[in-house]
mmCIF file of C-alpha atoms in Angstrom:
data_model
loop_
_atom_site.group_PDB
_atom_site.id
_atom_site.type_symbol
_atom_site.label_atom_id
_atom_site.label_comp_id
_atom_site.label_asym_id
_atom_site.label_seq_id
_atom_site.Cartn_x
_atom_site.Cartn_y
_atom_site.Cartn_z
ATOM 1 C CA GLY A 1 -30.220 -41.411 26.081
ATOM 2 C CA ASN A 2 -31.747 -42.909 22.978
ATOM 3 C CA SER A 3 -30.330 -46.064 21.438
ATOM 4 C CA VAL A 4 -31.294 -49.052 19.305
ATOM 5 C CA THR A 5 -29.792 -52.520 19.498
ATOM 6 C CA GLN A 6 -30.269 -55.075 16.734
ATOM 7 C CA MET A 7 -29.372 -58.716 16.653
ATOM 8 C CA GLU A 8 -25.917 -59.425 15.310
ATOM 9 C CA GLY A 9 -25.618 -60.424 11.708
ATOM 10 C CA PRO A 10 -25.121 -61.640 9.172
ATOM 11 C CA VAL A 11 -28.179 -63.842 8.966
ATOM 12 C CA THR A 12 -28.406 -66.514 6.284
ATOM 13 C CA LEU A 13 -31.634 -68.391 5.599
ATOM 14 C CA SER A 14 -33.090 -70.621 2.952
ATOM 15 C CA GLU A 15 -35.965 -69.459 0.789
ATOM 16 C CA GLU A 16 -39.382 -69.847 2.474
ATOM 17 C CA ALA A 17 -37.847 -69.901 5.952
ATOM 18 C CA PHE A 18 -39.301 -67.858 8.822
ATOM 19 C CA LEU A 19 -37.441 -64.666 9.631
ATOM 20 C CA THR A 20 -37.036 -62.814 12.910
ATOM 21 C CA ILE A 21 -34.652 -59.899 13.380
ATOM 22 C CA ASN A 22 -34.629 -58.682 16.963
ATOM 23 C CA CYS A 23 -34.621 -55.002 17.831
ATOM 24 C CA THR A 24 -34.741 -53.421 21.270
ATOM 25 C CA TYR A 25 -34.589 -49.760 22.134
ATOM 26 C CA THR A 26 -33.923 -47.305 24.903
ATOM 27 C CA ALA A 27 -35.691 -43.978 24.760
ATOM 28 C CA THR A 28 -37.118 -41.211 26.869
ATOM 29 C CA GLY A 29 -40.728 -40.442 26.206
ATOM 30 C CA TYR A 30 -42.690 -42.204 23.499
ATOM 31 C CA PRO A 31 -40.690 -42.714 20.332
ATOM 32 C CA SER A 32 -41.881 -43.729 16.904
ATOM 33 C CA LEU A 33 -40.265 -46.919 15.614
ATOM 34 C CA PHE A 34 -39.212 -47.820 12.080
ATOM 35 C CA TRP A 35 -37.700 -50.559 9.995
ATOM 36 C CA TYR A 36 -35.734 -49.471 6.936
ATOM 37 C CA VAL A 37 -34.216 -51.731 4.279
ATOM 38 C CA GLN A 38 -31.121 -51.057 2.198
ATOM 39 C CA TYR A 39 -30.649 -53.092 -0.973
ATOM 40 C CA PRO A 40 -27.124 -53.383 -2.412
ATOM 41 C CA GLY A 41 -25.862 -50.088 -3.771
ATOM 42 C CA GLU A 42 -28.988 -48.160 -2.817
ATOM 43 C CA GLY A 43 -30.225 -45.775 -0.155
ATOM 44 C CA LEU A 44 -32.701 -46.624 2.583
ATOM 45 C CA GLN A 45 -36.313 -47.504 1.948
ATOM 46 C CA LEU A 46 -38.957 -47.354 4.645
ATOM 47 C CA LEU A 47 -40.277 -50.858 5.223
ATOM 48 C CA LEU A 48 -42.760 -50.255 8.043
ATOM 49 C CA LYS A 49 -43.385 -48.121 11.084
ATOM 50 C CA ALA A 50 -45.356 -47.869 14.329
ATOM 51 C CA THR A 51 -46.023 -44.700 16.259
ATOM 52 C CA LYS A 52 -47.493 -45.933 19.552
ATOM 53 C CA ALA A 53 -47.535 -48.928 21.847
ATOM 54 C CA ASP A 54 -49.232 -52.086 20.495
ATOM 55 C CA ASP A 55 -49.300 -50.705 16.950
ATOM 56 C CA LYS A 56 -48.394 -53.274 14.309
ATOM 57 C CA GLY A 57 -46.624 -52.098 11.188
ATOM 58 C CA SER A 58 -46.777 -54.286 8.109
ATOM 59 C CA ASN A 59 -45.611 -54.174 4.501
ATOM 60 C CA LYS A 60 -44.598 -56.711 1.814
ATOM 61 C CA GLY A 61 -45.238 -59.603 4.221
ATOM 62 C CA PHE A 62 -43.054 -58.120 6.952
ATOM 63 C CA GLU A 63 -44.535 -57.271 10.352
ATOM 64 C CA ALA A 64 -43.360 -55.668 13.584
ATOM 65 C CA THR A 65 -45.265 -54.829 16.758
ATOM 66 C CA TYR A 66 -44.381 -51.929 19.059
ATOM 67 C CA ARG A 67 -43.966 -53.542 22.497
ATOM 68 C CA LYS A 68 -43.560 -50.885 25.166
ATOM 69 C CA GLU A 69 -43.364 -53.365 28.034
ATOM 70 C CA THR A 70 -40.352 -55.117 26.508
ATOM 71 C CA THR A 71 -39.072 -52.052 24.586
ATOM 72 C CA SER A 72 -38.904 -54.151 21.439
ATOM 73 C CA PHE A 73 -39.844 -53.915 17.760
ATOM 74 C CA HIS A 74 -38.866 -57.262 16.264
ATOM 75 C CA LEU A 75 -39.161 -57.733 12.506
ATOM 76 C CA GLU A 76 -40.803 -60.931 11.245
ATOM 77 C CA LYS A 77 -41.715 -62.515 7.945
ATOM 78 C CA GLY A 78 -43.331 -65.870 7.514
ATOM 79 C CA SER A 79 -41.682 -66.944 4.263
ATOM 80 C CA VAL A 80 -38.649 -65.108 2.934
ATOM 81 C CA GLN A 81 -37.617 -64.817 -0.706
ATOM 82 C CA VAL A 82 -34.246 -64.368 -2.364
ATOM 83 C CA SER A 83 -35.284 -60.814 -3.199
ATOM 84 C CA ASP A 84 -35.449 -60.025 0.551
ATOM 85 C CA SER A 85 -31.661 -60.182 0.734
ATOM 86 C CA ALA A 86 -30.598 -56.759 2.037
ATOM 87 C CA VAL A 87 -29.480 -54.913 5.144
ATOM 88 C CA TYR A 88 -32.255 -54.126 7.616
ATOM 89 C CA PHE A 89 -32.097 -51.199 10.009
ATOM 90 C CA CYS A 90 -34.255 -50.650 13.058
ATOM 91 C CA ALA A 91 -34.610 -46.991 14.026
ATOM 92 C CA LEU A 92 -36.407 -44.731 16.437
ATOM 93 C CA SER A 93 -37.499 -41.131 16.319
ATOM 94 C CA PRO A 94 -37.275 -39.780 19.851
ATOM 95 C CA TYR A 95 -40.272 -37.497 19.551
ATOM 96 C CA GLN A 96 -43.561 -37.568 17.718
ATOM 97 C CA GLY A 97 -42.376 -34.600 15.688
ATOM 98 C CA ALA A 98 -39.895 -34.985 12.855
ATOM 99 C CA GLN A 99 -36.535 -35.276 14.536
ATOM 100 C CA LYS A 100 -33.354 -37.156 13.956
ATOM 101 C CA LEU A 101 -33.506 -40.913 13.574
ATOM 102 C CA VAL A 102 -31.400 -43.105 15.826
ATOM 103 C CA PHE A 103 -30.414 -46.297 14.016
ATOM 104 C CA GLY A 104 -29.371 -49.736 15.059
ATOM 105 C CA GLN A 105 -26.211 -51.148 13.552
ATOM 106 C CA GLY A 106 -28.045 -52.988 10.787
ATOM 107 C CA THR A 107 -28.499 -56.699 10.104
ATOM 108 C CA ARG A 108 -27.349 -58.162 6.814
ATOM 109 C CA LEU A 109 -29.776 -60.815 5.564
ATOM 110 C CA THR A 110 -28.926 -63.290 2.825
ATOM 111 C CA ILE A 111 -31.550 -65.669 1.451
ATOM 112 C CA ASN A 112 -30.330 -68.702 -0.466
ATOM 113 C CA PRO A 113 -32.537 -70.391 -3.087
ATOM 114 C CA GLU B 1 -44.017 -38.345 -7.582
ATOM 115 C CA ALA B 2 -40.255 -37.908 -7.629
ATOM 116 C CA GLY B 3 -38.345 -39.080 -4.591
ATOM 117 C CA VAL B 4 -35.411 -37.490 -2.830
ATOM 118 C CA THR B 5 -32.573 -36.867 -5.260
ATOM 119 C CA GLN B 6 -28.900 -36.420 -4.489
ATOM 120 C CA SER B 7 -25.885 -35.373 -6.512
ATOM 121 C CA PRO B 8 -23.296 -36.362 -7.334
ATOM 122 C CA THR B 9 -23.566 -40.137 -7.082
ATOM 123 C CA HIS B 10 -19.879 -40.675 -6.445
ATOM 124 C CA LEU B 11 -17.041 -38.354 -5.538
ATOM 125 C CA ILE B 12 -13.324 -38.828 -5.030
ATOM 126 C CA LYS B 13 -11.345 -36.189 -3.155
ATOM 127 C CA THR B 14 -7.980 -35.942 -1.452
ATOM 128 C CA ARG B 15 -7.215 -35.059 2.144
ATOM 129 C CA GLY B 16 -7.551 -31.376 2.927
ATOM 130 C CA GLN B 17 -9.926 -30.630 0.073
ATOM 131 C CA GLN B 18 -13.472 -29.347 0.400
ATOM 132 C CA VAL B 19 -16.626 -30.972 -0.957
ATOM 133 C CA THR B 20 -20.264 -29.969 -1.493
ATOM 134 C CA LEU B 21 -23.072 -32.497 -1.699
ATOM 135 C CA ARG B 22 -26.549 -31.613 -2.892
ATOM 136 C CA CYS B 23 -30.032 -32.836 -2.043
ATOM 137 C CA SER B 24 -33.510 -32.106 -3.399
ATOM 138 C CA PRO B 25 -36.371 -33.175 -1.148
ATOM 139 C CA ILE B 26 -39.701 -34.631 -2.153
ATOM 140 C CA SER B 27 -42.025 -31.920 -3.398
ATOM 141 C CA GLY B 28 -43.892 -30.383 -0.459
ATOM 142 C CA HIS B 29 -41.404 -31.548 2.166
ATOM 143 C CA THR B 30 -39.830 -28.778 4.216
ATOM 144 C CA SER B 31 -37.429 -30.748 6.399
ATOM 145 C CA VAL B 32 -34.126 -32.127 5.152
ATOM 146 C CA TYR B 33 -31.826 -34.414 7.120
ATOM 147 C CA TRP B 34 -28.271 -35.525 6.471
ATOM 148 C CA TYR B 35 -26.772 -38.801 7.692
ATOM 149 C CA GLN B 36 -23.345 -40.359 7.371
ATOM 150 C CA GLN B 37 -23.008 -44.092 6.783
ATOM 151 C CA ALA B 38 -19.375 -44.936 7.319
ATOM 152 C CA LEU B 39 -18.110 -48.495 7.092
ATOM 153 C CA GLY B 40 -18.407 -50.185 10.451
ATOM 154 C CA LEU B 41 -19.995 -47.178 12.125
ATOM 155 C CA GLY B 42 -23.584 -47.492 11.036
ATOM 156 C CA LEU B 43 -25.804 -44.538 10.282
ATOM 157 C CA GLN B 44 -25.062 -41.352 12.161
ATOM 158 C CA PHE B 45 -27.247 -38.243 12.189
ATOM 159 C CA LEU B 46 -25.450 -35.151 10.903
ATOM 160 C CA LEU B 47 -27.840 -32.231 10.432
ATOM 161 C CA TRP B 48 -31.511 -31.296 10.266
ATOM 162 C CA TYR B 49 -32.782 -28.273 8.349
ATOM 163 C CA ASP B 50 -36.307 -26.978 8.316
ATOM 164 C CA GLU B 51 -37.646 -23.808 6.734
ATOM 165 C CA GLY B 52 -34.117 -22.659 5.980
ATOM 166 C CA GLU B 53 -32.838 -22.994 9.544
ATOM 167 C CA GLU B 54 -30.516 -25.529 11.145
ATOM 168 C CA ARG B 55 -32.700 -27.223 13.784
ATOM 169 C CA ASN B 56 -30.472 -29.946 15.146
ATOM 170 C CA ARG B 57 -26.922 -31.149 14.775
ATOM 171 C CA GLY B 58 -25.257 -34.465 15.466
ATOM 172 C CA ASN B 59 -21.901 -35.044 17.107
ATOM 173 C CA PHE B 60 -19.726 -33.921 14.199
ATOM 174 C CA PRO B 61 -17.000 -31.243 14.038
ATOM 175 C CA PRO B 62 -17.779 -27.748 12.693
ATOM 176 C CA ARG B 63 -16.090 -28.509 9.382
ATOM 177 C CA PHE B 64 -19.347 -30.285 8.559
ATOM 178 C CA SER B 65 -21.870 -27.613 7.677
ATOM 179 C CA GLY B 66 -24.740 -27.002 5.346
ATOM 180 C CA ARG B 67 -27.628 -24.877 4.394
ATOM 181 C CA GLN B 68 -31.162 -25.063 3.097
ATOM 182 C CA PHE B 69 -32.390 -22.902 0.269
ATOM 183 C CA PRO B 70 -35.800 -21.211 -0.148
ATOM 184 C CA ASN B 71 -36.897 -24.065 -2.433
ATOM 185 C CA TYR B 72 -36.024 -26.470 0.461
ATOM 186 C CA SER B 73 -33.114 -28.089 -1.350
ATOM 187 C CA SER B 74 -29.999 -28.449 0.731
ATOM 188 C CA GLU B 75 -26.239 -28.588 0.546
ATOM 189 C CA LEU B 76 -23.814 -30.368 2.831
ATOM 190 C CA ASN B 77 -20.301 -28.938 2.930
ATOM 191 C CA VAL B 78 -17.311 -30.717 4.367
ATOM 192 C CA ASN B 79 -14.087 -28.755 4.740
ATOM 193 C CA ALA B 80 -10.554 -30.016 5.317
ATOM 194 C CA LEU B 81 -11.441 -33.565 4.335
ATOM 195 C CA GLU B 82 -9.966 -36.407 6.353
ATOM 196 C CA LEU B 83 -9.622 -40.056 5.406
ATOM 197 C CA GLU B 84 -12.338 -41.046 7.891
ATOM 198 C CA ASP B 85 -14.837 -38.837 6.064
ATOM 199 C CA SER B 86 -15.065 -41.557 3.416
ATOM 200 C CA ALA B 87 -18.657 -42.708 3.630
ATOM 201 C CA LEU B 88 -22.062 -42.820 2.019
ATOM 202 C CA TYR B 89 -23.874 -39.559 2.753
ATOM 203 C CA LEU B 90 -27.616 -39.943 2.813
ATOM 204 C CA CYS B 91 -30.169 -37.182 2.601
ATOM 205 C CA ALA B 92 -33.758 -37.597 3.771
ATOM 206 C CA SER B 93 -36.814 -35.380 3.739
ATOM 207 C CA SER B 94 -40.081 -35.244 5.620
ATOM 208 C CA LEU B 95 -43.225 -33.243 6.122
ATOM 209 C CA ARG B 96 -42.264 -31.639 9.392
ATOM 210 C CA LEU B 97 -45.800 -31.031 10.522
ATOM 211 C CA ALA B 98 -47.190 -34.361 9.381
ATOM 212 C CA VAL B 99 -48.476 -36.780 11.996
ATOM 213 C CA THR B 100 -46.540 -39.619 10.402
ATOM 214 C CA ASP B 101 -43.174 -37.834 10.449
ATOM 215 C CA THR B 102 -41.607 -40.429 8.182
ATOM 216 C CA GLN B 103 -38.228 -39.663 6.684
ATOM 217 C CA TYR B 104 -37.743 -40.657 3.051
ATOM 218 C CA PHE B 105 -34.208 -41.254 1.889
ATOM 219 C CA GLY B 106 -32.346 -40.537 -1.293
ATOM 220 C CA PRO B 107 -29.872 -42.933 -2.937
ATOM 221 C CA GLY B 108 -26.872 -41.267 -1.328
ATOM 222 C CA THR B 109 -23.552 -39.795 -2.411
ATOM 223 C CA ARG B 110 -20.520 -42.004 -1.941
ATOM 224 C CA LEU B 111 -17.489 -39.944 -0.957
ATOM 225 C CA THR B 112 -14.025 -41.427 -1.086
ATOM 226 C CA VAL B 113 -11.163 -39.474 0.467
ATOM 227 C CA LEU B 114 -7.673 -40.516 -0.610
#
């Protein structure tokens, strides 16, 4: 079946620290991969995506590379800010067409000034 | 461009009641998805509608149902509410035929069942 596993949270970092949130997946076929962010009291916002192997998604200083050989899509940012505090969800879409998203359990990130 | 909108924002119901949640997709989007975000359970796929038809359904009982209207807006109905139905219900929309296939989410409706 299709599943996504994210690193356990919560994660607490100091401002300007380097961030990595691990995400690995299991899927049949060739899924599309996504990172969504949920700020307190809000819905989900798309952060970045990648639709095929070796693609790198990037947005707002965040990056993630679609690694088929390790079935991973780790989220990284070189220097985090307090405003990055949120819950981050890794997700996959099992097919290239619009289908249901399968989400990881989410990782709560807190950045201290 | 307006994003996905949902109403109401918050809702409080009692066990056994019925509830209807509403969603308006981004203009031009034909697919609407519903997800449940219950505390401790993460985000679970509920339903997918496209062009007025139910296309896929998650592992939820039949008392969860919905429909999509000709203008592509959608309703989610939950009958015989149970305490564990308390959750944030998120609606998303996408261009079904688009290469990118990205789902864009609304702010959600928070349902509390007492």
